Structures are given as structure tokens and as C-alpha cells.
PDB file of C-alpha atoms in Angstrom:
ATOM      1  CA  UNK A1451      11.759  63.019 -19.508  1.00 81.00           C
ATOM      2  CA  UNK A1452      14.718  60.799 -18.672  1.00 92.00           C
ATOM      3  CA  UNK A1453      15.935  57.577 -17.113  1.00 95.00           C
ATOM      4  CA  UNK A1454      15.473  57.842 -13.344  1.00 97.00           C
ATOM      5  CA  UNK A1455      16.383  54.496 -11.797  1.00 97.00           C
ATOM      6  CA  UNK A1456      17.275  50.847 -12.245  1.00 97.00           C
ATOM      7  CA  UNK A1457      15.403  48.457  -9.949  1.00 97.00           C
ATOM      8  CA  UNK A1458      17.207  45.353  -8.692  1.00 97.00           C
ATOM      9  CA  UNK A1459      16.329  42.406  -6.486  1.00 96.00           C
ATOM     10  CA  UNK A1460      19.328  41.460  -4.335  1.00 97.00           C
ATOM     11  CA  UNK A1461      19.880  38.405  -2.129  1.00 96.00           C
ATOM     12  CA  UNK A1462      21.317  40.394   0.826  1.00 96.00           C
ATOM     13  CA  UNK A1463      19.877  43.908   1.025  1.00 96.00           C
ATOM     14  CA  UNK A1464      22.006  45.090   3.967  1.00 96.00           C
ATOM     15  CA  UNK A1465      25.272  43.949   2.356  1.00 96.00           C
ATOM     16  CA  UNK A1466      24.250  45.477  -0.978  1.00 97.00           C
ATOM     17  CA  UNK A1467      23.323  48.823   0.573  1.00 97.00           C
ATOM     18  CA  UNK A1468      26.654  48.842   2.431  1.00 98.00           C
ATOM     19  CA  UNK A1469      28.520  48.100  -0.823  1.00 98.00           C
ATOM     20  CA  UNK A1470      26.738  50.801  -2.831  1.00 98.00           C
ATOM     21  CA  UNK A1471      27.053  53.429  -0.072  1.00 98.00           C
ATOM     22  CA  UNK A1472      30.412  52.671   1.549  1.00 98.00           C
ATOM     23  CA  UNK A1473      32.402  51.040  -1.254  1.00 97.00           C
ATOM     24  CA  UNK A1474      30.968  52.830  -4.283  1.00 97.00           C
ATOM     25  CA  UNK A1475      30.221  56.033  -2.369  1.00 97.00           C
ATOM     26  CA  UNK A1476      26.606  56.556  -3.497  1.00 98.00           C
ATOM     27  CA  UNK A1477      24.555  58.086  -0.647  1.00 97.00           C
ATOM     28  CA  UNK A1478      21.365  56.455   0.540  1.00 97.00           C
ATOM     29  CA  UNK A1479      18.549  58.700  -0.701  1.00 97.00           C
ATOM     30  CA  UNK A1480      15.594  57.077   1.061  1.00 97.00           C
ATOM     31  CA  UNK A1481      14.053  53.782   2.083  1.00 97.00           C
ATOM     32  CA  UNK A1482      10.573  52.376   2.541  1.00 96.00           C
ATOM     33  CA  UNK A1483       9.915  49.886   5.322  1.00 95.00           C
ATOM     34  CA  UNK A1484       7.170  47.291   5.533  1.00 93.00           C
ATOM     35  CA  UNK A1485       4.690  47.010   8.404  1.00 93.00           C
ATOM     36  CA  UNK A1486       7.285  45.032  10.434  1.00 94.00           C
ATOM     37  CA  UNK A1487       9.890  47.775  10.052  1.00 93.00           C
ATOM     38  CA  UNK A1488      11.977  45.821   7.545  1.00 93.00           C
ATOM     39  CA  UNK A1489      13.316  47.614   4.462  1.00 94.00           C
ATOM     40  CA  UNK A1490      11.110  46.906   1.442  1.00 95.00           C
ATOM     41  CA  UNK A1491      13.239  49.052  -0.845  1.00 96.00           C
ATOM     42  CA  UNK A1492      16.257  51.326  -0.578  1.00 98.00           C
ATOM     43  CA  UNK A1493      17.224  54.001  -3.092  1.00 98.00           C
ATOM     44  CA  UNK A1494      20.881  54.977  -3.465  1.00 98.00           C
ATOM     45  CA  UNK A1495      21.630  58.120  -5.446  1.00 98.00           C
ATOM     46  CA  UNK A1496      24.154  58.067  -8.287  1.00 97.00           C
ATOM     47  CA  UNK A1497      23.569  61.636  -9.488  1.00 96.00           C
ATOM     48  CA  UNK A1498      20.990  64.351  -8.953  1.00 96.00           C
ATOM     49  CA  UNK A1499      18.371  62.530 -11.058  1.00 95.00           C
ATOM     50  CA  UNK A1500      19.595  58.917 -11.131  1.00 97.00           C
ATOM     51  CA  UNK A1501      19.170  56.131  -8.587  1.00 98.00           C
ATOM     52  CA  UNK A1502      19.511  52.400  -7.967  1.00 98.00           C
ATOM     53  CA  UNK A1503      16.381  50.934  -6.362  1.00 97.00           C
ATOM     54  CA  UNK A1504      17.435  47.955  -4.258  1.00 98.00           C
ATOM     55  CA  UNK A1505      14.810  45.441  -3.135  1.00 96.00           C
ATOM     56  CA  UNK A1506      15.304  42.315  -1.019  1.00 95.00           C
ATOM     57  CA  UNK A1507      15.208  39.058  -2.944  1.00 92.00           C
ATOM     58  CA  UNK A1508      16.517  36.477  -0.458  1.00 88.00           C
ATOM     59  CA  UNK A1509      17.293  33.074  -1.909  1.00 90.00           C
ATOM     60  CA  UNK A1510      17.461  34.397  -5.476  1.00 91.00           C
ATOM     61  CA  UNK A1511      20.399  35.680  -7.495  1.00 92.00           C
ATOM     62  CA  UNK A1512      20.676  39.425  -8.004  1.00 94.00           C
ATOM     63  CA  UNK A1513      18.713  40.610 -11.025  1.00 95.00           C
ATOM     64  CA  UNK A1514      17.487  43.789 -12.642  1.00 95.00           C
ATOM     65  CA  UNK A1515      13.685  43.750 -12.423  1.00 94.00           C
ATOM     66  CA  UNK A1516      12.777  47.080 -14.050  1.00 96.00           C
ATOM     67  CA  UNK A1517      13.945  50.440 -15.310  1.00 97.00           C
ATOM     68  CA  UNK A1518      12.286  53.638 -14.175  1.00 97.00           C
ATOM     69  CA  UNK A1519      11.535  56.503 -16.540  1.00 97.00           C
ATOM     70  CA  UNK A1520      10.600  59.929 -15.187  1.00 97.00           C
ATOM     71  CA  UNK A1521       7.551  61.477 -16.867  1.00 97.00           C
ATOM     72  CA  UNK A1522       6.072  64.913 -16.173  1.00 96.00           C
ATOM     73  CA  UNK A1523       2.384  64.114 -16.736  1.00 97.00           C
ATOM     74  CA  UNK A1524       1.286  60.538 -16.044  1.00 98.00           C
ATOM     75  CA  UNK A1525      -2.229  60.758 -17.535  1.00 98.00           C
ATOM     76  CA  UNK A1526      -0.856  62.251 -20.762  1.00 97.00           C
ATOM     77  CA  UNK A1527       2.010  59.726 -20.947  1.00 97.00           C
ATOM     78  CA  UNK A1528      -0.373  56.827 -20.267  1.00 97.00           C
ATOM     79  CA  UNK A1529      -2.772  57.991 -22.970  1.00 97.00           C
ATOM     80  CA  UNK A1530       0.078  58.475 -25.465  1.00 97.00           C
ATOM     81  CA  UNK A1531       1.340  54.940 -24.888  1.00 97.00           C
ATOM     82  CA  UNK A1532      -2.195  53.493 -25.058  1.00 97.00           C
ATOM     83  CA  UNK A1533      -2.687  55.215 -28.414  1.00 97.00           C
ATOM     84  CA  UNK A1534       0.538  53.573 -29.608  1.00 97.00           C
ATOM     85  CA  UNK A1535      -0.784  50.131 -28.655  1.00 96.00           C
ATOM     86  CA  UNK A1536       1.593  49.662 -25.727  1.00 96.00           C
ATOM     87  CA  UNK A1537       0.799  47.093 -23.015  1.00 95.00           C
ATOM     88  CA  UNK A1538       0.348  49.582 -20.149  1.00 96.00           C
ATOM     89  CA  UNK A1539      -1.281  49.108 -16.750  1.00 96.00           C
ATOM     90  CA  UNK A1540      -3.419  51.522 -14.736  1.00 96.00           C
ATOM     91  CA  UNK A1541      -2.050  54.584 -12.941  1.00 98.00           C
ATOM     92  CA  UNK A1542      -1.452  54.082  -9.228  1.00 97.00           C
ATOM     93  CA  UNK A1543       0.052  55.956  -6.286  1.00 97.00           C
ATOM     94  CA  UNK A1544       3.164  54.586  -4.622  1.00 96.00           C
ATOM     95  CA  UNK A1545       4.036  54.668  -0.932  1.00 93.00           C
ATOM     96  CA  UNK A1546       7.035  56.763  -2.079  1.00 96.00           C
ATOM     97  CA  UNK A1547       4.415  59.364  -3.046  1.00 97.00           C
ATOM     98  CA  UNK A1548       5.257  59.008  -6.741  1.00 97.00           C
ATOM     99  CA  UNK A1549       2.549  58.392  -9.339  1.00 98.00           C
ATOM    100  CA  UNK A1550       3.419  55.170 -11.170  1.00 98.00           C
ATOM    101  CA  UNK A1551       2.424  53.081 -14.135  1.00 98.00           C
ATOM    102  CA  UNK A1552       3.990  50.033 -15.770  1.00 98.00           C
ATOM    103  CA  UNK A1553       4.682  49.151 -19.361  1.00 97.00           C
ATOM    104  CA  UNK A1554       5.452  45.560 -20.273  1.00 96.00           C
ATOM    105  CA  UNK A1555       7.625  45.516 -23.378  1.00 95.00           C
ATOM    106  CA  UNK A1556       7.537  42.875 -26.122  1.00 93.00           C
ATOM    107  CA  UNK A1557      10.123  40.803 -24.197  1.00 92.00           C
ATOM    108  CA  UNK A1558       8.146  40.838 -20.960  1.00 93.00           C
ATOM    109  CA  UNK A1559      10.445  43.426 -19.363  1.00 93.00           C
ATOM    110  CA  UNK A1560       8.923  46.037 -17.060  1.00 96.00           C
ATOM    111  CA  UNK A1561       9.375  49.757 -17.620  1.00 97.00           C
ATOM    112  CA  UNK A1562       8.102  51.761 -14.675  1.00 98.00           C
ATOM    113  CA  UNK A1563       6.869  55.254 -15.481  1.00 98.00           C
ATOM    114  CA  UNK A1564       7.172  57.640 -12.525  1.00 98.00           C
ATOM    115  CA  UNK A1565       5.697  61.117 -12.141  1.00 98.00           C
ATOM    116  CA  UNK A1566       7.721  62.715  -9.363  1.00 97.00           C
ATOM    117  CA  UNK A1567       5.749  65.484  -7.720  1.00 96.00           C
ATOM    118  CA  UNK A1568       7.228  67.716  -5.009  1.00 96.00           C
ATOM    119  CA  UNK A1569       6.012  65.384  -2.237  1.00 97.00           C
ATOM    120  CA  UNK A1570       7.646  62.265  -3.746  1.00 97.00           C
ATOM    121  CA  UNK A1571      10.668  60.833  -1.971  1.00 95.00           C
ATOM    122  CA  UNK A1572      12.503  60.846  -5.302  1.00 96.00           C
ATOM    123  CA  UNK A1573      11.941  64.582  -5.875  1.00 96.00           C
ATOM    124  CA  UNK A1574      12.901  65.397  -2.292  1.00 96.00           C
ATOM    125  CA  UNK A1575      16.180  63.476  -2.719  1.00 96.00           C
ATOM    126  CA  UNK A1576      16.795  65.196  -6.067  1.00 95.00           C
ATOM    127  CA  UNK A1577      16.243  68.594  -4.430  1.00 96.00           C
ATOM    128  CA  UNK A1578      18.691  67.746  -1.604  1.00 95.00           C
ATOM    129  CA  UNK A1579      21.461  66.739  -4.039  1.00 93.00           C
ATOM    130  CA  UNK A1580      24.591  68.877  -3.801  1.00 79.00           C
TER     131      UNK A1580
END
């Protein structure tokens, strides 16, 4: 359907979230914590349908690790890409309640396909956008 997010590993998640929300003015849309209560990822919202996905990557330089593409029907999209000979993984459910799949392009870059049903954190943030 469209580009949905850019995923980045960042060396200091708290400082990066503060920069994107306070300095750039993008609101925090949602976050997912690990079993210890630490943020595993934070989404900041650039527009109604566009986000930055920030993930902690301590000790490493900041880097883009994937781009997220919104699809309406994951089984159909997966089958279409398989028919085209694309290196595509298996469909899985995310703890954000999105249905995901990954394509690895010819350069080894990851493209994350995301079906965003009404219960997904992404869709809920998109619906809250004003």
C-alpha cells in the first residue's frame, strides 16, 4: 500500500526518543517493553501513516536496519512475492499485533511487510492522529 516506517538501531534510545519528540516535535506513538520493563522499540509518528521505529543498539553506531511497507493482505502479498522469486520469510505475528513478513533484497537489506489490522498498535496510532 505504502511506506509505513523506517527502522533504526540507535546507541542511546532515551536520548534519541527525546530528540525526535522534543526537538523534532514528532509525538511518541507507542512503545514495546521487554520482560524487564525496558523499551525494546519506540515508534515516533511523523504523519498519520508514517513512523520512525527506534530500537536500542548500545555500543553500535546508529543505522537504518529496515524499511516497513504496509500491505493490506499478508497471505496474498507473500504469495505474490514468492511467485516473483523473492527471498521472503514466513508470516508471523508481532507483539505490536501487526502481521509481519520479511523480504531480503539482492543487497541483503530487509524490507518488513506489515499488515496493520485494527488491533495493531500502528493502526491505533494512525486512527488517533489529528
